[in-house]
Short mmCIF file of C-alpha atoms and ligand atoms in Angstrom, two decimals:
data_model
loop_
_atom_site.label_atom_id
_atom_site.label_comp_id
_atom_site.label_asym_id
_atom_site.label_seq_id
_atom_site.Cartn_x
_atom_site.Cartn_y
_atom_site.Cartn_z
CA MET A 1308 94.66 71.53 112.73
CA GLY A 1309 92.68 69.86 109.81
CA GLU A 1310 89.93 68.67 112.26
CA ARG A 1311 88.71 72.18 113.27
CA LYS A 1312 87.59 72.95 109.83
CA VAL A 1313 85.38 70.02 108.96
CA LEU A 1314 82.14 70.76 107.27
CA ASN A 1315 80.63 67.39 107.45
CA LYS A 1316 79.20 65.83 110.48
CA TYR A 1317 78.72 62.15 111.26
CA TYR A 1318 75.25 60.83 111.39
CA PRO A 1319 74.97 57.22 112.63
CA TYR A 1320 72.99 54.74 110.26
CA ASP A 1321 70.01 54.59 112.78
CA PHE A 1322 69.70 58.27 113.07
CA ASP A 1323 66.05 59.34 113.49
CA PRO A 1324 65.49 63.28 113.64
CA SER A 1325 61.86 62.36 114.90
CA LYS A 1326 63.47 61.13 118.11
CA LEU A 1327 65.19 64.34 118.81
CA PRO A 1328 63.77 66.10 121.97
CA ARG A 1329 61.56 68.87 120.94
CA ARG A 1330 62.42 72.47 121.79
CA ARG A 1331 60.67 73.60 124.86
CA ARG A 1332 58.70 76.73 124.63
CA PRO A 1333 58.32 78.70 127.86
CA THR A 1334 54.74 78.66 128.79
CA ASN A 1335 54.51 82.08 129.97
CA GLY A 1336 56.11 83.41 126.77
CA GLN A 1337 59.05 84.85 128.84
CA ILE A 1338 62.46 84.06 127.68
CA LYS A 1339 65.83 84.49 129.57
CA VAL A 1340 68.18 86.91 127.74
CA ARG A 1341 71.54 88.43 128.81
CA THR A 1342 71.11 91.99 128.25
CA MET A 1343 72.81 95.25 129.06
CA LEU A 1344 71.07 98.28 130.73
CA PRO A 1345 70.29 100.76 127.98
CA MET A 1346 70.40 103.65 130.62
CA THR A 1347 71.57 104.25 134.02
CA LEU A 1348 68.93 103.20 136.56
CA ARG A 1349 68.42 103.78 140.22
CA CYS A 1350 66.54 101.14 142.21
CA ALA A 1351 63.45 102.59 143.74
CA THR A 1352 63.60 100.22 146.70
CA CYS A 1353 67.23 100.32 147.93
CA GLY A 1354 68.66 103.38 145.92
CA GLU A 1355 71.49 101.29 144.38
CA TYR A 1356 72.62 102.75 141.05
CA PHE A 1357 73.31 100.66 137.88
CA GLY A 1358 75.30 102.19 135.14
CA ARG A 1359 74.43 101.98 131.48
CA GLY A 1360 75.87 98.85 130.02
CA THR A 1361 75.68 96.79 133.19
CA LYS A 1362 74.93 93.28 132.23
CA PHE A 1363 71.82 91.53 133.63
CA THR A 1364 70.09 88.25 132.82
CA ALA A 1365 66.52 89.43 132.22
CA ARG A 1366 63.45 87.93 131.48
CA LYS A 1367 62.12 89.21 128.18
CA GLU A 1368 58.39 89.05 126.97
CA ASP A 1369 56.17 90.70 124.49
CA ALA A 1370 54.30 93.47 125.98
CA ALA A 1371 50.64 92.06 125.37
CA GLY A 1372 48.60 94.30 123.08
CA GLU A 1373 51.21 96.94 122.89
CA ARG A 1374 52.28 97.69 119.42
CA TYR A 1375 53.61 101.03 118.32
CA LEU A 1376 51.60 102.05 115.29
CA GLY A 1377 50.06 98.79 115.28
CA ALA A 1378 53.14 97.17 113.73
CA ILE A 1379 56.11 97.25 115.91
CA GLN A 1380 56.11 94.94 118.84
CA VAL A 1381 57.05 96.28 122.34
CA TYR A 1382 59.13 94.12 124.49
CA ARG A 1383 59.30 94.17 128.23
CA PHE A 1384 62.38 93.23 130.35
CA TYR A 1385 62.47 92.19 133.98
CA ILE A 1386 65.57 92.39 135.90
CA ARG A 1387 66.19 91.98 139.69
CA CYS A 1388 68.19 94.59 141.62
CA SER A 1389 71.44 92.86 142.44
CA ARG A 1390 71.60 94.54 145.94
CA CYS A 1391 67.97 94.14 147.36
CA GLY A 1392 66.47 91.71 144.90
CA ALA A 1393 63.58 94.09 143.91
CA GLU A 1394 62.06 93.53 140.43
CA ILE A 1395 62.61 96.25 137.88
CA ALA A 1396 60.77 96.44 134.76
CA PHE A 1397 61.68 98.46 131.54
CA ARG A 1398 60.43 98.23 128.05
CA THR A 1399 61.31 99.23 124.56
CA ASP A 1400 59.85 102.62 123.46
CA PRO A 1401 59.77 102.59 119.73
CA ALA A 1402 58.21 106.21 119.84
CA SER A 1403 61.44 107.71 121.01
CA SER A 1404 63.78 104.82 119.63
CA GLY A 1405 64.66 103.88 123.10
CA TYR A 1406 63.64 102.48 126.41
CA ALA A 1407 61.25 103.49 129.11
CA VAL A 1408 61.38 102.46 132.71
CA GLU A 1409 58.13 101.00 133.83
CA SER A 1410 58.48 100.11 137.49
CA GLY A 1411 60.99 99.59 140.31
CA ALA A 1412 63.49 102.07 139.40
CA THR A 1413 64.13 105.68 138.14
CA ALA A 1414 66.18 106.32 134.95
CA CYS A 1415 69.08 108.87 135.67
CA ARG A 1416 70.03 111.42 133.20
CA GLU A 1417 73.55 111.28 132.29
CA GLY A 1418 75.93 114.12 132.96
CA ASP A 1419 74.85 117.36 134.52
CA GLY A 1420 72.82 119.92 132.62
CA GLY A 1421 70.64 117.37 131.23
CA GLU A 1422 67.97 119.80 130.46
CA ALA A 1423 70.17 121.87 128.11
CA VAL A 1424 71.32 118.76 126.46
CA ALA A 1425 67.78 117.71 125.91
CA GLY A 1426 66.95 121.04 124.63
CA LYS A 1427 69.68 120.90 122.04
CA ARG A 1428 68.85 117.46 121.02
CA GLY A 1429 65.32 118.44 120.52
CA ARG A 1430 66.27 121.17 117.94
CA GLU A 1431 68.37 118.56 116.28
CA GLU A 1432 65.52 116.28 116.23
CA GLU A 1433 63.31 118.99 114.82
CA GLY A 1434 65.41 119.08 111.79
CA ASP A 1435 66.76 122.58 112.60
CA ALA A 1436 70.33 121.50 111.68
CA MET A 1437 71.64 124.98 111.14
CA ALA A 1438 70.38 126.26 114.58
CA ALA A 1439 72.05 123.07 116.22
CA LEU A 1440 75.18 123.78 114.37
CA GLU A 1441 75.22 127.28 115.70
CA ASP A 1442 74.49 126.12 119.15
CA ARG A 1443 77.65 123.78 118.98
CA ALA A 1444 79.72 126.51 117.38
CA ARG A 1445 78.89 128.99 120.31
CA ALA A 1446 79.49 126.41 122.94
CA GLY A 1447 82.97 125.78 121.32
CA LYS A 1448 83.67 129.53 121.32
CA GLN A 1449 82.82 130.06 124.94
CA GLU A 1450 85.05 127.10 125.83
CA MET A 1451 87.99 128.59 123.85
CA ASP A 1452 87.43 131.99 125.39
CA ALA A 1453 87.42 130.53 128.94
CA LEU A 1454 90.68 128.74 128.04
CA CYS A 1455 92.27 131.83 126.68
CA SER A 1456 91.24 133.91 129.67
CA CYS A 1457 92.66 131.26 131.97
CA ALA A 1458 95.99 131.28 129.88
CA VAL A 1459 96.14 135.17 130.14
CA GLN A 1460 95.56 135.05 133.84
CA ALA A 1461 98.35 132.41 134.33
CA GLU A 1462 100.70 134.64 132.23
CA ALA A 1463 99.82 137.69 134.32
CA MET A 1464 100.48 135.85 137.50
CA ALA A 1465 103.85 134.49 136.17
CA VAL A 1466 104.80 137.98 135.11
CA THR A 1467 103.96 139.35 138.56
CA CYS A 1468 105.91 136.57 140.08
CA ARG A 1469 108.96 137.30 138.18
CA HIS A 1470 108.62 141.07 139.24
CA THR A 1471 108.37 140.50 142.97
ZN1 ZN B 1633 67.53 97.48 145.06
#
């Protein structure tokens, strides 16, 4: 077990670091990265869905000349649809702290009622924390009311069953 903890490495007496092969830089500035999809996509060519978190080996590049506020580099990712092979491109979107699909696919909203969710999130982002809290409380109360009315109905049914 001792050998797995060694901190020293053996260098032969004739070791010459200048003879090491140099790191190859890709000529087109694209590097391969193993990435996960940041959002659910639907291939525009074949209609296949790819859920958020699906792993892809993507080609990543600096989006030339695109810097958010002149400082933050925007990166672009290219993946291939695993069903039809069409190329899908998406890029980082620092303005929304997220990602934006560029070509080859459409981004899917998650869950139903996406608009309502977006609206609520919008209020939260505006800093209207109190209103957002009220929204959430109201939604919770409605849910509870629905549950209660269900329970009351079930009880009523049980009572009628017992009586008939
Ligand atoms: Zn496809």
